[in-house]
Coordinates of C-alpha atoms in Angstrom, one line a residue:
M212 CA -16.2 0.3 4.5
I213 CA -14.0 -0.6 7.6
I214 CA -13.8 2.0 10.2
L215 CA -10.8 1.6 12.4
W216 CA -10.5 3.2 15.8
T217 CA -8.1 5.9 14.7
D218 CA -10.4 6.6 11.6
A219 CA -13.3 7.1 13.9
L220 CA -11.4 9.5 16.1
I221 CA -10.0 11.4 13.1
L222 CA -13.6 11.9 11.8
L223 CA -14.8 12.9 15.2
L224 CA -12.0 15.5 15.5
L225 CA -12.7 16.7 11.9
F226 CA -16.4 17.2 12.5
S227 CA -15.7 18.8 15.9
S228 CA -13.4 21.2 14.4
I229 CA -15.8 22.2 11.7
G230 CA -18.6 22.6 14.4
I231 CA -16.3 24.8 16.5
G232 CA -15.4 26.8 13.4
F233 CA -19.1 27.5 12.6
Y234 CA -19.7 28.4 16.2
L235 CA -16.8 30.9 16.4
H236 CA -16.9 32.4 13.0
D237 CA -19.0 35.3 14.0
K238 CA -17.3 36.0 17.4
E239 CA -15.5 39.3 17.3
H240 CA -12.7 38.4 19.7
I241 CA -11.9 35.4 17.4
Q242 CA -12.2 37.3 14.2
R243 CA -9.5 39.8 15.0
P244 CA -6.7 37.2 15.4
L245 CA -8.0 35.1 12.5
N246 CA -7.9 38.1 10.2
K247 CA -4.3 38.7 11.3
I248 CA -3.5 35.1 10.4
V249 CA -5.1 35.6 7.0
R250 CA -3.0 38.7 6.3
S251 CA 0.2 36.9 7.2
K252 CA 1.8 35.5 4.0
V253 CA 4.0 33.0 6.0
G254 CA 1.0 31.9 7.9
M255 CA -1.2 31.3 4.9
V256 CA 1.6 29.5 2.9
S257 CA 2.3 27.1 5.8
L258 CA -1.4 26.5 6.2
V259 CA -1.6 25.5 2.5
V260 CA 1.2 23.0 3.1
L261 CA -0.5 21.7 6.2
V262 CA -3.9 21.3 4.4
F263 CA -2.2 19.3 1.7
F264 CA -0.7 16.9 4.2
L265 CA -4.1 16.7 5.9
L266 CA -5.9 15.8 2.7
I267 CA -3.4 13.0 2.1
G268 CA -4.0 11.8 5.7
L269 CA -7.8 11.9 5.2
L270 CA -7.5 9.8 2.1
D271 CA -5.4 7.3 4.0
S272 CA -8.1 7.2 6.7
I273 CA -10.9 5.9 4.6
H274 CA -10.6 2.1 4.8
F275 CA -12.4 -0.7 3.0
K276 CA -11.9 -4.3 2.1
S277 CA -10.3 -5.0 -1.3
N278 CA -12.7 -6.3 -4.0
Q279 CA -10.1 -8.6 -5.4
E280 CA -11.0 -12.3 -5.6
N281 CA -9.9 -14.4 -2.6
S282 CA -8.6 -11.3 -0.8
S283 CA -9.8 -9.8 2.5
E284 CA -7.1 -7.2 2.6
I285 CA -8.0 -3.9 4.2
I286 CA -6.8 -1.0 2.1
S287 CA -7.4 2.7 2.2
L288 CA -8.5 5.1 -0.5
L289 CA -5.0 6.3 -0.8
D290 CA -3.8 2.7 -1.4
Y291 CA -6.4 2.4 -4.1
C292 CA -5.3 5.5 -5.8
A293 CA -1.6 4.5 -5.5
T294 CA -2.1 0.9 -6.7
P295 CA 0.9 1.0 -9.1
L296 CA 3.1 2.1 -6.3
R297 CA 1.7 -0.4 -3.9
E298 CA 2.0 -3.5 -6.3
H299 CA 5.1 -2.7 -8.4
N300 CA 7.7 -4.2 -6.0
E301 CA 11.1 -5.1 -7.0
K302 CA 13.5 -7.8 -5.7
T303 CA 15.6 -5.5 -3.5
Y304 CA 17.3 -2.1 -3.4
S305 CA 17.2 0.2 -6.5
A306 CA 18.3 3.9 -6.6
P307 CA 15.8 6.7 -7.5
F308 CA 14.9 6.6 -11.2
A309 CA 17.2 3.5 -11.8
T310 CA 16.3 0.8 -14.3
T311 CA 18.5 -1.8 -12.6
L312 CA 18.9 -3.2 -9.1
Y313 CA 21.5 -1.7 -6.8
S314 CA 23.6 -4.8 -6.4
K315 CA 25.2 -7.1 -8.9
E316 CA 24.0 -10.7 -9.5
M317 CA 24.6 -13.5 -11.9
V318 CA 22.3 -12.7 -14.9
E319 CA 21.9 -14.1 -18.3
K320 CA 23.1 -11.8 -21.0
D321 CA 23.9 -12.4 -24.6
G322 CA 23.3 -16.2 -24.0
S323 CA 25.8 -16.5 -21.1
M324 CA 25.8 -15.9 -17.3
Q325 CA 27.5 -12.6 -16.4
W326 CA 28.0 -10.7 -13.2
D327 CA 26.0 -7.6 -13.7
Y328 CA 23.2 -5.4 -12.5
P329 CA 19.8 -7.1 -13.3
R330 CA 17.0 -5.1 -14.8
Q331 CA 14.1 -4.1 -12.7
V332 CA 10.8 -5.8 -13.1
Y333 CA 8.8 -2.6 -13.3
G334 CA 11.1 0.4 -13.1
G335 CA 11.9 1.5 -16.7
K336 CA 10.6 -1.7 -18.2
H337 CA 9.2 0.2 -21.1
L338 CA 12.7 1.2 -22.3
D339 CA 14.5 -0.9 -24.8
D340 CA 17.9 0.9 -24.3
P341 CA 17.9 2.6 -20.8
E342 CA 21.4 4.1 -21.2
K343 CA 20.3 6.1 -24.3
Q344 CA 16.5 6.6 -23.6
Q345 CA 16.3 7.1 -19.9
V346 CA 17.1 10.8 -19.6
S347 CA 15.0 11.9 -22.4
D348 CA 12.1 9.7 -21.3
I349 CA 12.2 11.1 -17.8
M350 CA 12.2 14.7 -19.2
L351 CA 9.3 13.9 -21.5
K352 CA 7.2 12.3 -18.8
A353 CA 8.0 15.1 -16.4
G354 CA 6.8 17.5 -19.0
I355 CA 3.5 15.6 -19.4
G356 CA 3.1 15.7 -15.6
F357 CA 3.8 19.4 -15.6
L358 CA 1.1 20.0 -18.2
Q359 CA -1.3 17.9 -16.1
G360 CA -0.6 19.9 -13.1
L361 CA -1.0 23.2 -15.0
A362 CA -4.4 22.1 -16.3
L363 CA -5.5 21.1 -12.8
F364 CA -4.3 24.4 -11.4
T365 CA -6.1 26.3 -14.2
A366 CA -9.3 24.3 -13.4
F367 CA -9.0 25.3 -9.8
L368 CA -8.5 28.9 -10.6
L369 CA -11.6 28.9 -12.9
L370 CA -13.6 27.2 -10.1
S371 CA -12.5 29.7 -7.5
A372 CA -13.2 32.6 -9.9
G373 CA -16.8 31.2 -10.5
V374 CA -17.4 30.9 -6.8
S375 CA -16.0 34.3 -6.1
Y376 CA -18.1 35.9 -8.9
L377 CA -21.3 34.3 -7.6
K378 CA -20.6 35.3 -4.0
H379 CA -19.4 38.9 -4.6
S380 CA -20.6 39.7 -8.1
S381 CA -17.2 41.0 -9.0
A382 CA -14.7 40.0 -11.7
P383 CA -11.7 38.0 -10.2
Q384 CA -8.2 39.2 -10.7
F385 CA -6.4 36.3 -12.5
F386 CA -3.0 37.9 -12.8
T387 CA -2.4 38.8 -9.1
V388 CA 0.6 36.9 -7.9
H389 CA 0.1 35.8 -4.3
P390 CA 2.4 33.6 -2.3
V391 CA -0.5 31.2 -1.5
M392 CA -1.3 30.8 -5.1
V393 CA 2.4 30.2 -5.9
T394 CA 2.6 27.6 -3.2
L395 CA -0.5 25.9 -4.4
F396 CA 0.8 25.8 -7.9
I397 CA 4.1 24.3 -6.8
I398 CA 2.3 21.6 -4.8
I399 CA -0.1 20.7 -7.5
V400 CA 2.7 20.6 -10.2
L401 CA 5.1 18.6 -8.1
S402 CA 2.3 16.1 -7.1
T403 CA 1.3 15.5 -10.7
I404 CA 4.9 15.2 -12.0
S405 CA 5.7 12.7 -9.2
G406 CA 2.5 10.8 -9.7
Y407 CA 3.0 10.4 -13.5
L408 CA 6.7 9.5 -13.2
S409 CA 5.8 6.9 -10.5
L410 CA 3.8 5.0 -13.2
Y411 CA 7.1 4.2 -15.0
Y412 CA 9.9 4.6 -12.4
H413 CA 10.6 4.4 -8.7
V414 CA 11.0 8.1 -8.1
L415 CA 12.6 7.7 -4.6
G416 CA 14.0 4.1 -5.2
T417 CA 13.1 0.9 -3.4
D418 CA 14.0 -0.5 0.0
K419 CA 15.5 -3.8 1.1
V420 CA 12.5 -5.8 0.2
G421 CA 11.9 -3.9 -3.1
E422 CA 9.0 -1.7 -1.8
D423 CA 8.7 1.8 -3.3
V424 CA 10.1 4.3 -0.9
F425 CA 7.9 7.2 -2.3
Y426 CA 4.8 5.1 -1.4
Q427 CA 6.2 4.6 2.1
A428 CA 6.9 8.3 2.6
I429 CA 3.3 9.2 1.5
K430 CA 1.8 6.5 3.7
S431 CA 3.8 7.8 6.7
I432 CA 2.0 11.1 6.5
R433 CA -1.1 9.7 8.2
T434 CA 0.9 8.2 11.1
G435 CA 2.5 11.6 11.7
L436 CA -0.9 13.4 11.6
V437 CA -2.6 10.8 13.9
I438 CA 0.2 11.1 16.4
G439 CA 0.1 14.9 16.4
T440 CA -3.8 15.3 16.4
L441 CA -5.1 12.4 18.4
T442 CA -2.5 12.8 21.2
T443 CA -3.7 16.4 21.5
L444 CA -7.3 15.3 21.6
I445 CA -6.5 13.0 24.5
M446 CA -4.3 15.5 26.2
L447 CA -6.5 18.6 26.1
P448 CA -9.4 17.5 28.4
M449 CA -7.0 16.5 31.2
A450 CA -4.9 19.6 30.9
I451 CA -7.8 22.0 30.7
L452 CA -9.8 20.5 33.5
F453 CA -7.0 20.0 35.9
G454 CA -5.2 23.3 35.2
I455 CA -8.4 25.4 35.6
L456 CA -9.5 23.6 38.8
A457 CA -6.1 23.9 40.4
G458 CA -5.9 27.6 39.7
F459 CA -9.5 28.4 40.5
F460 CA -10.1 26.5 43.8
R461 CA -6.5 26.4 45.2
G462 CA -6.3 24.7 48.6
W463 CA -6.3 20.9 48.7
V464 CA -7.5 20.7 45.1
D465 CA -4.5 22.6 43.9
D466 CA -2.2 20.4 46.1
V467 CA -3.6 17.1 44.8
I468 CA -3.2 18.2 41.1
Q469 CA 0.2 19.6 41.6
Y470 CA 1.3 16.3 43.4
L471 CA -0.2 14.4 40.4
Y472 CA 1.6 16.1 37.6
T473 CA 4.8 16.5 39.6
T474 CA 4.9 12.7 40.3
L475 CA 4.1 12.0 36.6
N476 CA 7.0 14.3 35.5
S477 CA 9.4 12.6 37.8
I478 CA 9.0 9.3 35.9
P479 CA 11.3 9.1 32.8
G480 CA 9.0 9.4 29.9
V481 CA 10.7 7.0 27.6
L482 CA 10.6 4.2 30.3
L483 CA 6.9 4.9 31.0
I484 CA 6.1 4.7 27.2
A485 CA 8.2 1.5 26.8
A486 CA 6.5 -0.2 29.7
S487 CA 3.1 0.8 28.4
V488 CA 3.8 -0.5 24.9
L489 CA 5.1 -3.7 26.3
M490 CA 1.9 -4.1 28.2
V491 CA -0.1 -3.6 25.0
Q492 CA 2.0 -6.2 23.1
V493 CA 1.4 -8.7 25.9
Y494 CA -2.3 -8.1 25.8
M495 CA -2.4 -8.6 22.0
A496 CA -0.4 -11.7 22.3
N497 CA -2.8 -13.2 24.8
H498 CA -5.9 -12.2 22.8
E499 CA -4.8 -13.0 19.2
A500 CA -8.4 -13.8 18.2
E501 CA -9.4 -10.2 18.6
F502 CA -6.6 -9.0 16.2
T503 CA -6.8 -11.3 13.2
S504 CA -5.8 -8.5 10.7
L505 CA -2.3 -6.9 10.7
I506 CA -3.8 -3.5 10.0
V507 CA -6.2 -3.8 12.9
R508 CA -3.4 -4.9 15.2
A509 CA -1.2 -2.0 14.0
D510 CA -4.0 0.5 14.3
M511 CA -4.7 -0.6 17.9
R512 CA -1.0 -0.1 18.8
L513 CA -1.1 3.3 17.2
L514 CA -4.1 4.2 19.2
F515 CA -2.5 3.1 22.5
L516 CA 0.6 5.0 21.7
C517 CA -1.4 8.2 21.2
M518 CA -3.1 7.5 24.6
I519 CA 0.2 7.0 26.3
L520 CA 1.7 10.2 24.8
G521 CA -1.5 12.1 25.7
V522 CA -1.4 10.9 29.4
T523 CA 2.3 11.8 29.7
S524 CA 2.3 15.2 27.9
W525 CA -0.6 17.1 29.5
T526 CA 1.4 18.3 32.5
G527 CA 3.1 21.3 30.7
L528 CA -0.1 22.8 29.4
C529 CA -1.7 22.1 32.8
R530 CA 0.9 24.2 34.6
L531 CA 0.4 27.1 32.1
L532 CA -3.4 27.1 32.6
R533 CA -3.0 26.9 36.4
A534 CA -0.8 30.0 36.4
E535 CA -3.2 31.9 34.1
T536 CA -6.2 30.9 36.1
L537 CA -4.6 32.1 39.3
K538 CA -4.3 35.5 37.7
L539 CA -7.8 35.6 36.1
R540 CA -9.5 34.7 39.4
E541 CA -8.2 37.9 40.9
M542 CA -9.5 40.1 38.0
E543 CA -12.2 42.7 38.7
Y544 CA -14.9 41.1 36.5
V545 CA -14.5 37.8 38.2
Q546 CA -14.6 39.3 41.7
A547 CA -17.7 41.3 40.6
A548 CA -19.3 38.0 39.4
Y549 CA -18.6 36.6 42.9
A550 CA -20.1 39.6 44.6
L551 CA -23.3 39.2 42.4
G552 CA -23.7 35.6 43.6
V553 CA -22.9 34.0 40.2
K554 CA -22.3 30.2 40.7
Q555 CA -18.8 28.9 40.5
H556 CA -19.4 26.6 37.5
T557 CA -20.9 29.6 35.6
I558 CA -17.8 31.7 36.4
L559 CA -15.5 28.9 35.1
L560 CA -17.4 28.5 31.8
R561 CA -18.1 32.1 31.1
H562 CA -15.1 34.0 32.4
I563 CA -12.2 31.6 33.0
L564 CA -12.4 29.1 30.2
P565 CA -12.8 31.6 27.3
N566 CA -9.9 33.7 28.6
V567 CA -7.5 30.8 28.6
M568 CA -8.3 29.4 25.2
H569 CA -5.6 31.5 23.5
I570 CA -3.0 29.6 25.5
V571 CA -4.7 26.3 24.7
L572 CA -4.7 27.1 21.0
I573 CA -1.1 28.2 20.9
S574 CA 0.1 25.1 22.9
V575 CA -1.8 22.8 20.6
V576 CA -0.1 24.2 17.5
L577 CA 3.3 24.2 19.1
D578 CA 3.0 20.7 20.5
F579 CA 2.0 19.2 17.1
S580 CA 5.4 19.3 15.6
S581 CA 7.1 18.0 18.8
L582 CA 4.8 15.0 18.8
V583 CA 5.5 14.2 15.2
L584 CA 9.3 14.2 16.0
A585 CA 8.6 12.2 19.1
E586 CA 7.0 9.4 17.0
A587 CA 10.1 9.3 14.9
V588 CA 12.4 9.0 17.9
L589 CA 10.3 6.4 19.5
S590 CA 10.0 4.2 16.4
Y591 CA 13.7 4.6 15.9
I592 CA 14.4 2.8 19.3
N593 CA 11.6 0.2 18.6
I594 CA 9.0 1.4 21.2
G595 CA 6.9 3.5 18.8
V596 CA 4.3 2.3 16.3
D597 CA 4.0 -1.2 15.1
P598 CA 6.9 -2.3 12.7
T599 CA 4.3 -3.0 10.0
T600 CA 3.0 0.6 10.2
Y601 CA 4.3 3.1 7.7
S602 CA 6.0 5.8 9.6
W603 CA 9.0 8.1 9.1
G604 CA 10.5 6.7 12.3
N605 CA 10.3 3.1 11.0
M606 CA 11.8 4.3 7.7
I607 CA 14.7 5.9 9.6
N608 CA 15.1 2.8 11.8
G609 CA 15.2 0.6 8.7
A610 CA 17.7 2.8 6.9
R611 CA 20.2 3.4 9.7
L612 CA 22.1 0.2 9.2
E613 CA 22.2 0.7 5.4
M614 CA 24.2 3.9 5.7
A615 CA 27.3 1.8 6.3
R616 CA 26.9 -0.2 3.1
E617 CA 29.2 0.4 0.2
P618 CA 27.8 1.9 -2.0
I619 CA 25.6 3.8 0.5
V620 CA 21.8 3.4 0.5
W621 CA 20.7 7.0 1.2
W622 CA 17.3 7.4 -0.3
S623 CA 15.0 6.0 2.4
L624 CA 16.6 8.2 5.1
S625 CA 16.5 11.2 2.8
A626 CA 12.8 10.7 1.8
A627 CA 11.8 10.4 5.5
F628 CA 13.8 13.5 6.3
V629 CA 12.3 15.6 3.5
F630 CA 8.7 14.8 4.2
M631 CA 9.0 15.1 8.0
F632 CA 11.0 18.4 7.6
A633 CA 8.3 19.9 5.3
L634 CA 5.5 19.0 7.8
V635 CA 7.3 20.0 10.9
L636 CA 8.6 23.3 9.3
A637 CA 5.1 24.2 8.1
A638 CA 3.7 23.5 11.6
N639 CA 6.3 25.6 13.3
L640 CA 5.9 28.5 11.0
F641 CA 2.1 28.3 11.4
A642 CA 2.5 28.1 15.2
D643 CA 4.6 31.3 15.3
V644 CA 1.9 33.1 13.3
V645 CA -0.9 31.8 15.6
Q646 CA 1.1 32.6 18.7
D647 CA 1.6 36.2 17.6
A648 CA -2.1 36.6 16.5
F649 CA -3.6 35.3 19.7
D650 CA -1.1 36.9 22.1
P651 CA -3.1 39.3 24.2
R652 CA -0.3 41.8 24.3
S653 CA -0.4 42.2 20.5
M654 CA -4.1 42.4 20.5
T655 CA -4.0 45.1 23.1
N656 CA -1.4 47.1 21.1
E657 CA -3.6 46.8 18.0
A658 CA -6.7 48.1 19.9
S659 CA -4.7 51.0 21.3
E660 CA -3.5 52.0 17.8

């Protein structure tokens, strides 16, 4: 196995989240908002979509060296599972489900050279007469993929029913229609249909160099998740530490911290990011021996981009935490702790920090979608991730010039838009539910009722 820097941080974040979940699972003040999230249909449906994206990102974060002869290529577990998509490259553009390339060439046909659309090397190669067989073949293979998805979903239901019976000793209700189960069924069926069709066709077409666009869109999921999660991991310690210290101690500590984030906010963010990325590129160019692999080089640039975004995006949460801490330090229980001689660091850990965590949690979920969109914008203007890294921003950047072609090449831009839209929409819907569940005013209203 090869553990990249971003892989290590993702695993650290995953295990930390699991540990925090075990620590908080029996805390009553956490159970109430969590139960409210579980009761929300919109929240649970969006969570299922987010977990699906997360699983794909985790599969793409397990790297190892290829076992092929004379090859030292570093691939991920997702690459291994999607080997047909990764290796079945065409010569140039081809439309979704097409059996020919998108532009005409001189091809040999009926013993003579003719100006026509050449057949693809892999897409639809099993068809003898694509014009007559293509539609029926696509429908047949989509039906097979549907049956595979149905079988997989049924196996999941049986497994869930067995676990539920062992845990609660009660017969499960198979015929209860729940939005979560419907969403899970749709995701599984669409995944199996797309996966099976991809063995025979390019479902979302190919790009300028003939690479499968569906493969690019799936690989871009990890980049979006890394930008959203690791940037948050880097941002949180600074925001929490500086925000609480500024609001609690006030005086010169508050002045210094306010001056720091006010100065940082006065610098144009795009220029600061561009300058930092340029510094990273210069460092890599001067130390080529340390970055012999393209994937290691791209991973390091991705890590530095997360660090840059984290350093420039902590100021908003810091301001919120400072304002909340200013209010909390005047509360009766904090003043009582002062009167009883409780040490300041104990007050911070036991009274201030737990009571601002709802703001932290809400901000983290809200900032995730904005960071995913930020990566797309930065990559579009060539100051984001490495050009060799699969990302929705790079897909949009590569497709923007092709929108002026005749006929138009629309599928790369559309694929990036659909996948990014699904992730950001699910994150925003889940953020709304989390914000409502952890809002102290809603919790107070529930308690009064």
